[in-house]
CSV table of C-alpha atoms and ligand atoms in Angstrom, one decimal:
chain,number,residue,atom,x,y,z
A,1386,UNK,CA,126.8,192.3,27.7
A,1387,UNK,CA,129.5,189.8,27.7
A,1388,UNK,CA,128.7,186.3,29.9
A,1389,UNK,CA,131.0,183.7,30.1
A,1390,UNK,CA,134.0,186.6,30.0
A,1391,UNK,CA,137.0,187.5,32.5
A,1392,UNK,CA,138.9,190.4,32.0
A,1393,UNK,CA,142.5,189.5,31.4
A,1394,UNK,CA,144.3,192.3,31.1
A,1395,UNK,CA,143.6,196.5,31.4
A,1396,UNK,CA,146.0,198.8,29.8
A,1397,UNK,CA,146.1,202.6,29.1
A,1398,UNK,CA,144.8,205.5,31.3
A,1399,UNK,CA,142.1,207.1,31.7
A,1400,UNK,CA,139.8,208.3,28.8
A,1401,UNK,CA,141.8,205.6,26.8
A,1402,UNK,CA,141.9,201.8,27.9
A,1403,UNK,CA,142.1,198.9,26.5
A,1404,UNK,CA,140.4,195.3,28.1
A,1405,UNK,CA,141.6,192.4,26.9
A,1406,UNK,CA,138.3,190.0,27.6
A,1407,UNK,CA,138.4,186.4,27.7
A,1408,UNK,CA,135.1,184.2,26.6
A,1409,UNK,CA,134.8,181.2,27.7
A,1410,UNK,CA,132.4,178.5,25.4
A,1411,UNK,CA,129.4,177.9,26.3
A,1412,UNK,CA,129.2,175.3,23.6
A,1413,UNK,CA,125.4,176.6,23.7
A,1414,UNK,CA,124.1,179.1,20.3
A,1415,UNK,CA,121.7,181.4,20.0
A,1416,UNK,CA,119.3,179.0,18.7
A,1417,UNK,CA,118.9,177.3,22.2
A,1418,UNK,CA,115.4,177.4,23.4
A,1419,UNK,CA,115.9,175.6,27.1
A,1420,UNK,CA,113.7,173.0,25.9
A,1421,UNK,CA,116.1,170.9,28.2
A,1422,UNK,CA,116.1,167.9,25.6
A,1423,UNK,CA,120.1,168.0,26.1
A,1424,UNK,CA,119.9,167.8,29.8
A,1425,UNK,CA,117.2,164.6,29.2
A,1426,UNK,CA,120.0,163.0,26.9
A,1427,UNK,CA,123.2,163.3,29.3
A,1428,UNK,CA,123.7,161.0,31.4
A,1429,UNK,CA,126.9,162.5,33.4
A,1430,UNK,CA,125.8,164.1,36.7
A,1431,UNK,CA,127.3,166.7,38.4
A,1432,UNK,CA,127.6,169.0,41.3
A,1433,UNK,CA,125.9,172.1,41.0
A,1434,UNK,CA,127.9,174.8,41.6
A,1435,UNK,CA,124.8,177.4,42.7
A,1436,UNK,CA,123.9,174.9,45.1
A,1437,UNK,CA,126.8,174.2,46.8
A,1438,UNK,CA,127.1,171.0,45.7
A,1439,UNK,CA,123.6,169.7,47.7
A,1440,UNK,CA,122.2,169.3,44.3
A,1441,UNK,CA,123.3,166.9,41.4
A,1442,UNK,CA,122.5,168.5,38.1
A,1443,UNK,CA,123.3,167.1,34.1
A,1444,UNK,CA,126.2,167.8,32.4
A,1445,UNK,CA,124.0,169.7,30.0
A,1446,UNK,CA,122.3,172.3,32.4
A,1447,UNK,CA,120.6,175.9,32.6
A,1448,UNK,CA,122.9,177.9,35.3
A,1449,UNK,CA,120.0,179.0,37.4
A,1450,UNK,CA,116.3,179.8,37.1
A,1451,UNK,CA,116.3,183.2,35.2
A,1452,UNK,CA,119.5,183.2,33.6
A,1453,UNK,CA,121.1,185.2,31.6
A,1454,UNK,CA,121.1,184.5,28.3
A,1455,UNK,CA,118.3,181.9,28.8
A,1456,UNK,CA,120.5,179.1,27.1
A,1457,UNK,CA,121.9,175.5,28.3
A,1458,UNK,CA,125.7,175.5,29.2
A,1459,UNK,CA,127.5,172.4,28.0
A,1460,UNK,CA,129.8,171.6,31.0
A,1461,UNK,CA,133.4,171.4,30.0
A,1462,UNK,CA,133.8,168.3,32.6
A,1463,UNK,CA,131.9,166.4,29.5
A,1464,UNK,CA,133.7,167.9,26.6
A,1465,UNK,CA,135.0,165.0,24.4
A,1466,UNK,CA,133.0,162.4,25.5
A,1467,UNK,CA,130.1,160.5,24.1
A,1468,UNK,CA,127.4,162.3,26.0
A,1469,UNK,CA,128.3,165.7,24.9
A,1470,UNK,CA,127.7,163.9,21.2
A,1471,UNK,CA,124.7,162.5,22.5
A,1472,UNK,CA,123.4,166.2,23.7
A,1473,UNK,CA,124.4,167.4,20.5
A,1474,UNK,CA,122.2,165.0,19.0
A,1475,UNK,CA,119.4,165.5,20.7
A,1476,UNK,CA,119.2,169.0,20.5
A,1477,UNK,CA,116.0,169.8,17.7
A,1478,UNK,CA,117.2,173.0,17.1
A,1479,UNK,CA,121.0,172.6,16.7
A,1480,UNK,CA,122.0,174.6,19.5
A,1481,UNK,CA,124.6,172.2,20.7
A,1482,UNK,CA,128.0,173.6,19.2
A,1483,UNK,CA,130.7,171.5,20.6
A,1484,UNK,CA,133.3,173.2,18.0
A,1485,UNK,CA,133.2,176.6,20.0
A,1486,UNK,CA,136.7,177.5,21.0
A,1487,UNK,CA,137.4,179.9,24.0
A,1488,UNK,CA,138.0,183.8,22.4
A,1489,UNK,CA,139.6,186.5,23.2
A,1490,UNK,CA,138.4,190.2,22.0
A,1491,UNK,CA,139.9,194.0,22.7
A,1492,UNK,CA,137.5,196.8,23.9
A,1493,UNK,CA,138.6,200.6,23.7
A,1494,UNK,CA,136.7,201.8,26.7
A,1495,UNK,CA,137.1,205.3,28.5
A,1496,UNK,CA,136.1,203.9,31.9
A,1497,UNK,CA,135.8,200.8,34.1
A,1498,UNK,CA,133.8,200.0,37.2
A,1499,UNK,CA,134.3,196.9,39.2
A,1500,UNK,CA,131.5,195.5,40.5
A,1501,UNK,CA,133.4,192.4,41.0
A,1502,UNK,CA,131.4,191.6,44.5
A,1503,UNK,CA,132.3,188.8,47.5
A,1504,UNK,CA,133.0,185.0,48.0
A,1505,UNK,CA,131.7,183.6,50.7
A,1506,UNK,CA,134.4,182.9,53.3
A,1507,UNK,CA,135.6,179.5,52.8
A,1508,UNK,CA,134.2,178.1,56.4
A,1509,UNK,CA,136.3,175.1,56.1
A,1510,UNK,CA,139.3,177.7,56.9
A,1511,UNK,CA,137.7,177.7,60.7
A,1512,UNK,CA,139.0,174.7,62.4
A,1513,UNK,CA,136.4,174.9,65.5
A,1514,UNK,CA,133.5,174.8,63.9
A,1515,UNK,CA,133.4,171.6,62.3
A,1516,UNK,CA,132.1,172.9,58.9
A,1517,UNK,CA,133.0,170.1,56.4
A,1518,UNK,CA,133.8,167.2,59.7
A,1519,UNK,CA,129.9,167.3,60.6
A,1520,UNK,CA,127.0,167.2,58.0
A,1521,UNK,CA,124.8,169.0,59.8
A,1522,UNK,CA,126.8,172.5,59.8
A,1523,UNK,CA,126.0,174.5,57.1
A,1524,UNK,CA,127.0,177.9,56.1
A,1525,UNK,CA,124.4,180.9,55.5
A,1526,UNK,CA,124.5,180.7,52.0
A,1527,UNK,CA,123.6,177.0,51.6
A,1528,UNK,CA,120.5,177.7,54.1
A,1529,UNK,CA,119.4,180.4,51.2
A,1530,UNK,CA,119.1,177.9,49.1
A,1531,UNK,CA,117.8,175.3,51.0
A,1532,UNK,CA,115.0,178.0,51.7
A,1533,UNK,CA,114.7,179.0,48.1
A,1534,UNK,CA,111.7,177.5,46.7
A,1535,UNK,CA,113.7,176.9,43.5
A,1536,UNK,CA,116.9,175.5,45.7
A,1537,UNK,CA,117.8,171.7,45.9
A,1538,UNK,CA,115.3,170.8,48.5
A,1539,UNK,CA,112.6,173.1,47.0
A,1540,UNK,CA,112.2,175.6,49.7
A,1541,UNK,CA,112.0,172.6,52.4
A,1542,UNK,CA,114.7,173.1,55.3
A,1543,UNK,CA,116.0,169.6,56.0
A,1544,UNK,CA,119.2,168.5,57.9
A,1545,UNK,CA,121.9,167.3,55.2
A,1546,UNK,CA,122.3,164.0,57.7
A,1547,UNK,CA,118.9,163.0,57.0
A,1548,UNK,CA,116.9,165.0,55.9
A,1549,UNK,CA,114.3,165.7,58.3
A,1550,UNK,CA,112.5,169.2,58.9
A,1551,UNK,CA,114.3,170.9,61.5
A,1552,UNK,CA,113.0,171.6,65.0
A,1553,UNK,CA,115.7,173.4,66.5
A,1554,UNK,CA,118.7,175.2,64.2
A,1555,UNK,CA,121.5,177.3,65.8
A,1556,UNK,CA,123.2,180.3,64.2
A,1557,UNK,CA,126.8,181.2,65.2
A,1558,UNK,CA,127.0,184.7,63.9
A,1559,UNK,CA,130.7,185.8,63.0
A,1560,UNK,CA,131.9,182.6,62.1
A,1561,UNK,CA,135.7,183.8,60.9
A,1562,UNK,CA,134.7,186.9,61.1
A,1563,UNK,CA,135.9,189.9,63.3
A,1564,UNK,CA,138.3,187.8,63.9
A,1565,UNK,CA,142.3,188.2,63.6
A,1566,UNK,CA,142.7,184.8,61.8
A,1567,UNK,CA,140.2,184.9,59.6
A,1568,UNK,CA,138.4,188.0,58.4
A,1569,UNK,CA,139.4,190.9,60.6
A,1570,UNK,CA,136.4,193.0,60.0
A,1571,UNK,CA,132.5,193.1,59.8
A,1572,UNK,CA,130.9,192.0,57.0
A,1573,UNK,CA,127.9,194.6,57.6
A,1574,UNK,CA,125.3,192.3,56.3
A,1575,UNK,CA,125.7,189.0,58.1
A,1576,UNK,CA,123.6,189.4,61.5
A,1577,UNK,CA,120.7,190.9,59.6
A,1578,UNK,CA,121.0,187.6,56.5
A,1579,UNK,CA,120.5,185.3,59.9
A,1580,UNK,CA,117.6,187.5,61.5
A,1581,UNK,CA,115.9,187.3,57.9
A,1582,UNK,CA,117.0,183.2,57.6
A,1583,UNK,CA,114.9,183.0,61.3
A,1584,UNK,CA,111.9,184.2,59.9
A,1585,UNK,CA,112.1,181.6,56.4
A,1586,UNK,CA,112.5,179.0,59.3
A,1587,UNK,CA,109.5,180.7,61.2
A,1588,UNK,CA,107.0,180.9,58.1
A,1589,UNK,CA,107.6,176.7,57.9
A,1590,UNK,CA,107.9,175.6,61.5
A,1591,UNK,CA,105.7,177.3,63.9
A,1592,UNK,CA,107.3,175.3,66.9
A,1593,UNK,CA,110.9,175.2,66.1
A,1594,UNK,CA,113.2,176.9,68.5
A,1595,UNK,CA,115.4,179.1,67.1
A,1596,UNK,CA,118.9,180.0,68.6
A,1597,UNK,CA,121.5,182.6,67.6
A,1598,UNK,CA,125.1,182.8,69.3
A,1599,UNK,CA,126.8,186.8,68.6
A,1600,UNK,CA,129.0,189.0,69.8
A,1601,UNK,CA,127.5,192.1,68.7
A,1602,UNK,CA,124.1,192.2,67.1
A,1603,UNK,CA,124.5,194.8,64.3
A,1604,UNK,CA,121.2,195.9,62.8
A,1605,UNK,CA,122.6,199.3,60.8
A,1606,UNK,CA,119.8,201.5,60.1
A,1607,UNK,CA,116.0,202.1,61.3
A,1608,UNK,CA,114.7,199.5,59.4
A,1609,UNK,CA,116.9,197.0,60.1
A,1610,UNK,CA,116.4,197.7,64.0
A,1611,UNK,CA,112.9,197.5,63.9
A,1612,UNK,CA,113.0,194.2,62.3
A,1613,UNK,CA,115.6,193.0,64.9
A,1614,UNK,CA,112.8,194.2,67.7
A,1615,UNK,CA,110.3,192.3,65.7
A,1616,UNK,CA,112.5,188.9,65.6
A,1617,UNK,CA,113.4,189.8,69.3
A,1618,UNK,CA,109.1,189.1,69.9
A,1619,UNK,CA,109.3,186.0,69.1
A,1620,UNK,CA,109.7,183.5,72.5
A,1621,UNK,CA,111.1,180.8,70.3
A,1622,UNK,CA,114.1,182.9,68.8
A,1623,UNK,CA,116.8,183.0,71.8
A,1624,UNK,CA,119.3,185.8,71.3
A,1625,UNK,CA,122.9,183.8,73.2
A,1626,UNK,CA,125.6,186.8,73.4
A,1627,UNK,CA,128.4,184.8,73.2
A,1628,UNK,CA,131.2,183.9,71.0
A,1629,UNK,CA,130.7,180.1,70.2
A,1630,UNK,CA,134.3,178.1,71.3
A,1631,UNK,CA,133.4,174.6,70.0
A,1632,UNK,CA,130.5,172.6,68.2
A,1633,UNK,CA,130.7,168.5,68.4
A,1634,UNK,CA,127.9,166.1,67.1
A,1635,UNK,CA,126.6,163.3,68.7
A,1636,UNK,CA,127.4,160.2,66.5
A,1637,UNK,CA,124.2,158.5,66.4
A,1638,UNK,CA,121.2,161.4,66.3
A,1639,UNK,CA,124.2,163.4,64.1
A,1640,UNK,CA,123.0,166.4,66.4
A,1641,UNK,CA,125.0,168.9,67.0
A,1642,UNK,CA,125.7,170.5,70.3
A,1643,UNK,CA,127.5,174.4,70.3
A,1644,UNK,CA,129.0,175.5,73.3
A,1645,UNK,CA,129.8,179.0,74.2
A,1646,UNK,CA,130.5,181.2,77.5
A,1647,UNK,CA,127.4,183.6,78.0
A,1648,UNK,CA,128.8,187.1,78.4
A,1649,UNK,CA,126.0,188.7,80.2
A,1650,UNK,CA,125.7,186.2,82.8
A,1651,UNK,CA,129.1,184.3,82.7
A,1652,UNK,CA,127.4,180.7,82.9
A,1653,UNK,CA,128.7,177.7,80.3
A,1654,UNK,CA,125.9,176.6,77.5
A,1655,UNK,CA,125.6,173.4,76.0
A,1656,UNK,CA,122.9,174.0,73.5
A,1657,UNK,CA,122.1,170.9,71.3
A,1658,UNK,CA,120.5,171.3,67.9
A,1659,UNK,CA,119.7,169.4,64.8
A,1660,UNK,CA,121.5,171.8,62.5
A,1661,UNK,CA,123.9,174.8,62.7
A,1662,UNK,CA,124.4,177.4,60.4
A,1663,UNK,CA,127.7,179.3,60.4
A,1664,UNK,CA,126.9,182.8,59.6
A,1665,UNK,CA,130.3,183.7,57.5
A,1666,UNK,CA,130.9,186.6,56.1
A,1667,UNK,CA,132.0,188.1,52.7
A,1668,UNK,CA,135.4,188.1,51.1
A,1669,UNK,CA,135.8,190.4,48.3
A,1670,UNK,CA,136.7,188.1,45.1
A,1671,UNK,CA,139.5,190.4,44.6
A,1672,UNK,CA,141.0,189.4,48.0
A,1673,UNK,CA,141.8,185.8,46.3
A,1674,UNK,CA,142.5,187.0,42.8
A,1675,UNK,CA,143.7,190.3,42.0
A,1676,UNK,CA,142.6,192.3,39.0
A,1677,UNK,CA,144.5,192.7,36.3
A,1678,UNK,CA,144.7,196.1,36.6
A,1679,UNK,CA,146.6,199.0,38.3
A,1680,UNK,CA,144.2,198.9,41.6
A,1681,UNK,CA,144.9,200.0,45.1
A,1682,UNK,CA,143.6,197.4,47.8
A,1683,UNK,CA,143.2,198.1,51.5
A,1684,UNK,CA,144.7,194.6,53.5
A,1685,UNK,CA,141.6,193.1,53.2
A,1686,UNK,CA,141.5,192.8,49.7
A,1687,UNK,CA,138.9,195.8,48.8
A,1688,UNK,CA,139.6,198.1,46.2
A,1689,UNK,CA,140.1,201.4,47.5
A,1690,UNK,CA,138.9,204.0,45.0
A,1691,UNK,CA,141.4,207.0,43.5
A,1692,UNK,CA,139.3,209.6,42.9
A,1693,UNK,CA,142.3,211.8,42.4
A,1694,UNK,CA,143.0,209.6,39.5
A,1695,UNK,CA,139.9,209.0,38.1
A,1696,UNK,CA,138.9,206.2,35.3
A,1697,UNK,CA,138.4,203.0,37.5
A,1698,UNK,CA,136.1,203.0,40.1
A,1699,UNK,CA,135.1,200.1,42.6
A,1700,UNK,CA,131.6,199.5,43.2
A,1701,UNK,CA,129.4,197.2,45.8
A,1702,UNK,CA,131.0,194.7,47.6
A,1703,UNK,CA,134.3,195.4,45.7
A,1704,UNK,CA,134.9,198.2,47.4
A,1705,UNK,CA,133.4,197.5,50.7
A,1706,UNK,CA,130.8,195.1,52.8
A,1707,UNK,CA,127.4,196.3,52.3
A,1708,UNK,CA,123.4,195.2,51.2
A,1709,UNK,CA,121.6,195.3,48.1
A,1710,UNK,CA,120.5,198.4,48.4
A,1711,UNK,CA,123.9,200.3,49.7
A,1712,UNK,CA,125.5,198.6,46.8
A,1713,UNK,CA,123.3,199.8,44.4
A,1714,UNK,CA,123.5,203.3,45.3
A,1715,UNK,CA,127.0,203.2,45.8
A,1716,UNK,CA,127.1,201.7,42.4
A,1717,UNK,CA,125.0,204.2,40.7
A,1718,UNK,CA,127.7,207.1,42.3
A,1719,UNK,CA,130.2,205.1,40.7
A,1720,UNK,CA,128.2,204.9,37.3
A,1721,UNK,CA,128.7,209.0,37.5
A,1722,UNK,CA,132.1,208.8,38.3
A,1723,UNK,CA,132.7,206.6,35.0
A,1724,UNK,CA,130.3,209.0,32.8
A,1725,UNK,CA,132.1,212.5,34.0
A,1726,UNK,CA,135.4,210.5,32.7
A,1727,UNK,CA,134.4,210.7,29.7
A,1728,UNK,CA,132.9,214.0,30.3
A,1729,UNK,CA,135.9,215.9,30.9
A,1730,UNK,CA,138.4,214.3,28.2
B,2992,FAD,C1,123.9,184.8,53.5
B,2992,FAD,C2,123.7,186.1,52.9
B,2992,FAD,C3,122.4,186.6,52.7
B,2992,FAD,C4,122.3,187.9,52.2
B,2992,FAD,N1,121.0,188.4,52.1
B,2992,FAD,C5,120.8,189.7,51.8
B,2992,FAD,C6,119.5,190.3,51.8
B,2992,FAD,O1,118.5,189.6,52.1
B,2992,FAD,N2,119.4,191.6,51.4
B,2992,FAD,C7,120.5,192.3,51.1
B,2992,FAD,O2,120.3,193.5,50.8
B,2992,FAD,N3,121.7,191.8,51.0
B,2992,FAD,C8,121.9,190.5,51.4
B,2992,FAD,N4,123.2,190.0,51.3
B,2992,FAD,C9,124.3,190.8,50.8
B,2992,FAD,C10,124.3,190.8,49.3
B,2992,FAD,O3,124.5,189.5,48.8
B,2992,FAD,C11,125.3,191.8,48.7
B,2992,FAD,O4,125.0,193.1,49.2
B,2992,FAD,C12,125.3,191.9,47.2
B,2992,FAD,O5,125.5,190.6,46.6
B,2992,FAD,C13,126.5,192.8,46.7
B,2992,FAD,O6,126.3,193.0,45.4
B,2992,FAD,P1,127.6,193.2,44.4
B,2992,FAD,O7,127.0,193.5,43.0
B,2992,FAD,O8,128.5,194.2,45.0
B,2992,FAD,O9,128.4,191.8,44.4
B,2992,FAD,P2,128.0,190.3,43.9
B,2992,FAD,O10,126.5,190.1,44.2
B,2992,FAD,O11,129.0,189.4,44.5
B,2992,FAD,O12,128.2,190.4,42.3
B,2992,FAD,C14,129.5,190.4,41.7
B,2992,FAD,C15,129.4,189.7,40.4
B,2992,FAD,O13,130.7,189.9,39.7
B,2992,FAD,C16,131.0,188.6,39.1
B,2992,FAD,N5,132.5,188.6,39.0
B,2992,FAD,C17,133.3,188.5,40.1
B,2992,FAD,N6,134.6,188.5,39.6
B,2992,FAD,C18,134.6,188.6,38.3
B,2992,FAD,C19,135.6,188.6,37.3
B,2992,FAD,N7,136.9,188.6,37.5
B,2992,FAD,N8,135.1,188.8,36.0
B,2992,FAD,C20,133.8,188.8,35.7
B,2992,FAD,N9,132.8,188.8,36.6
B,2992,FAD,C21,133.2,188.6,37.9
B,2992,FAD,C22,130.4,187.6,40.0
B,2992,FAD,O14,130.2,186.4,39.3
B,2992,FAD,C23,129.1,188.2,40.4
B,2992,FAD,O15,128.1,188.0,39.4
B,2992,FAD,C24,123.4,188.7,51.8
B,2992,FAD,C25,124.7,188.2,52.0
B,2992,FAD,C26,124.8,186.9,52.5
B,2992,FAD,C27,126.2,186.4,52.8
């Protein structure tokens, strides 16, 4: 298991490649035991990445709760200056490495899948739905971790603005997505994220009124349909078919008012809220940086397997929108694909 690593360069056929892997410094050994005494010494604050920049974290951080290795990452904005010394020195254990140089290593490997996943859609790309004008828009992905109990609010789902507890939140479902500008297709996952996001703001605030904007509510699957009936019981969740046209905020209460065309009964809403959450959808990484391999992508970036070919396989989100659970499966077909590679050399 290589962290820290990006694959440069593939080469060879397959049976036979070769990866060229480059790894990054974590500036971090072994010896780390997350006691966090680096973090207490640096004095550099930062934006953390995993939380979307809502948090402020140390120059000297662990990534995430649970990660993988357990170690402290030195962050390379504070490379060469005296508070990487400091975190050197007060490290007990001498974990602190600041001499580690990026490396790059060859692997002979037979096979390769990509499991290289999505990006979230960058929603500042959508110029009618004020993400990044008005604080109080927010994409699905920052609400996950305002709702995650280890997320930079602790689980509490406040209003950036503000933060007060929400009483009433809108969710615009296919923000940039389905859409010829933006993402042209369905990103399979999206309408079911905001159903589940309803229920974290349910289990918190009884009262609060609840309103989703969509085109199409797709709920793929039995499961998923009979959770969609089960949101659908709930008299302060209001299902809005319609395809939101603008948002504005109201300067001074900083809430936000969506408006969008009813297609069922034709009539104009004006719905104001004290937070909106753009339900985007996901972009496979590959759409924004290609591989560095011989891959075949469809125009949206996904890798589109060659079976006929054989030795790389794409897996998950790389290959198409889908859940956890589709993914793994899917991935555990590709895992087979890889090992029969090898098999049949
Ligand atoms: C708001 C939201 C909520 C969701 N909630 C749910 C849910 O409740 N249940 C559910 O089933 N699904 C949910 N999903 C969908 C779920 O996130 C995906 O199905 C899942 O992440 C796909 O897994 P993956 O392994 O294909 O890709 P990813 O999870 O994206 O993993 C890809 C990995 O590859 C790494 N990587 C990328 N490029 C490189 C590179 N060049 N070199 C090295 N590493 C690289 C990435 O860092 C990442 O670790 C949600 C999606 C959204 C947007």
């Amino acid at each position: 298991m290589f962290t820290l690593a990006e694959v440069e360069n593939v080469t060879g056929s397959p049976g036979q490649y070769t990866v060229s892997l480059k790894l990054s410094p974590r500036y971090v050994n072994e010896s780390c035991t997350c006691c966090g005494d680096c973090a207490k010494a640096c004095e550099t604050e930062i934006d953390s990445e995993f939380d979307f920049g809502m948090k402020k974290i140390k120059g000297a951080y662990l990534p995430f709760e649970m990660a993988f290795p357990a170690r402290y990452v030195i962050s390379p904005q504070i490379i060469g200056t005296a508070d990487a010394e400091k975190c050197k020195e007060a490290c007990p254990y001498g974990a602190v490495d600041l001499s580690m140089e990026t490396k790059t290593i060859d692997l002979q490997v037979g096979a390769i899948v990509w499991a290289t996943g999505w990006e979230p859609y960058d929603a500042t790309k959508i110029d009618n739905l004020g993400f990044g004008q008005y604080q109080n828009i927010v994409t699905n992905m920052m609400l996950e971790r305002l709702a995650s109990p280890n997320g930079p609010t602790r689980g509490t789902i406040t209003r950036p603005s503000d933060n007060k507890e929400i009483e009433s939140i809108a969710f615009v479902q296919c923000a940039g997505s389905r859409d010829e500008n933006h993402l042209p297709y369905c990103s399979y996952i999206c309408c079911m994220a905001s159903l589940k996001q309803a229920t974290y703001i349910r289990e918190r605030y009884p009262e609060a009124k609840i309103y989703i904007f969509y085109i199409d509510l797709r709920a793929p699957g039995y499961r998923y349909e009979q959770f969609y009936k089960k949101i659908k019981e709930d008299e302060n969740v209001f299902f809005i078919k319609g395809k939101v046209a603008e948002v504005s905020e109201d300067p001074d209460s900083k809430n936000i008012t969506v408006v969008a065309e009813n297609a069922v009964t034709g009539e104009k809403i004006h719905q104001t809220v004290e937070m909106v959450v753009l339900a985007t959808g996901m972009q496979p990484t590959a759409a924004n940086a290609k591989l560095p391999a011989d891959l075949t992508y469809n125009e949206d970036g996904f890798i589109i397997n060659d079976f006929e070919k054989g030795g790389m396989f794409a897996a998950g989100c790389a290959n198409k929108p889908a859940d956890v659970v589709s993914s793994n499966q899917n991935a555990t077909g590709m895992a087979l694909k890889a090992i029969q590679t090898l098999m049949k050399r």
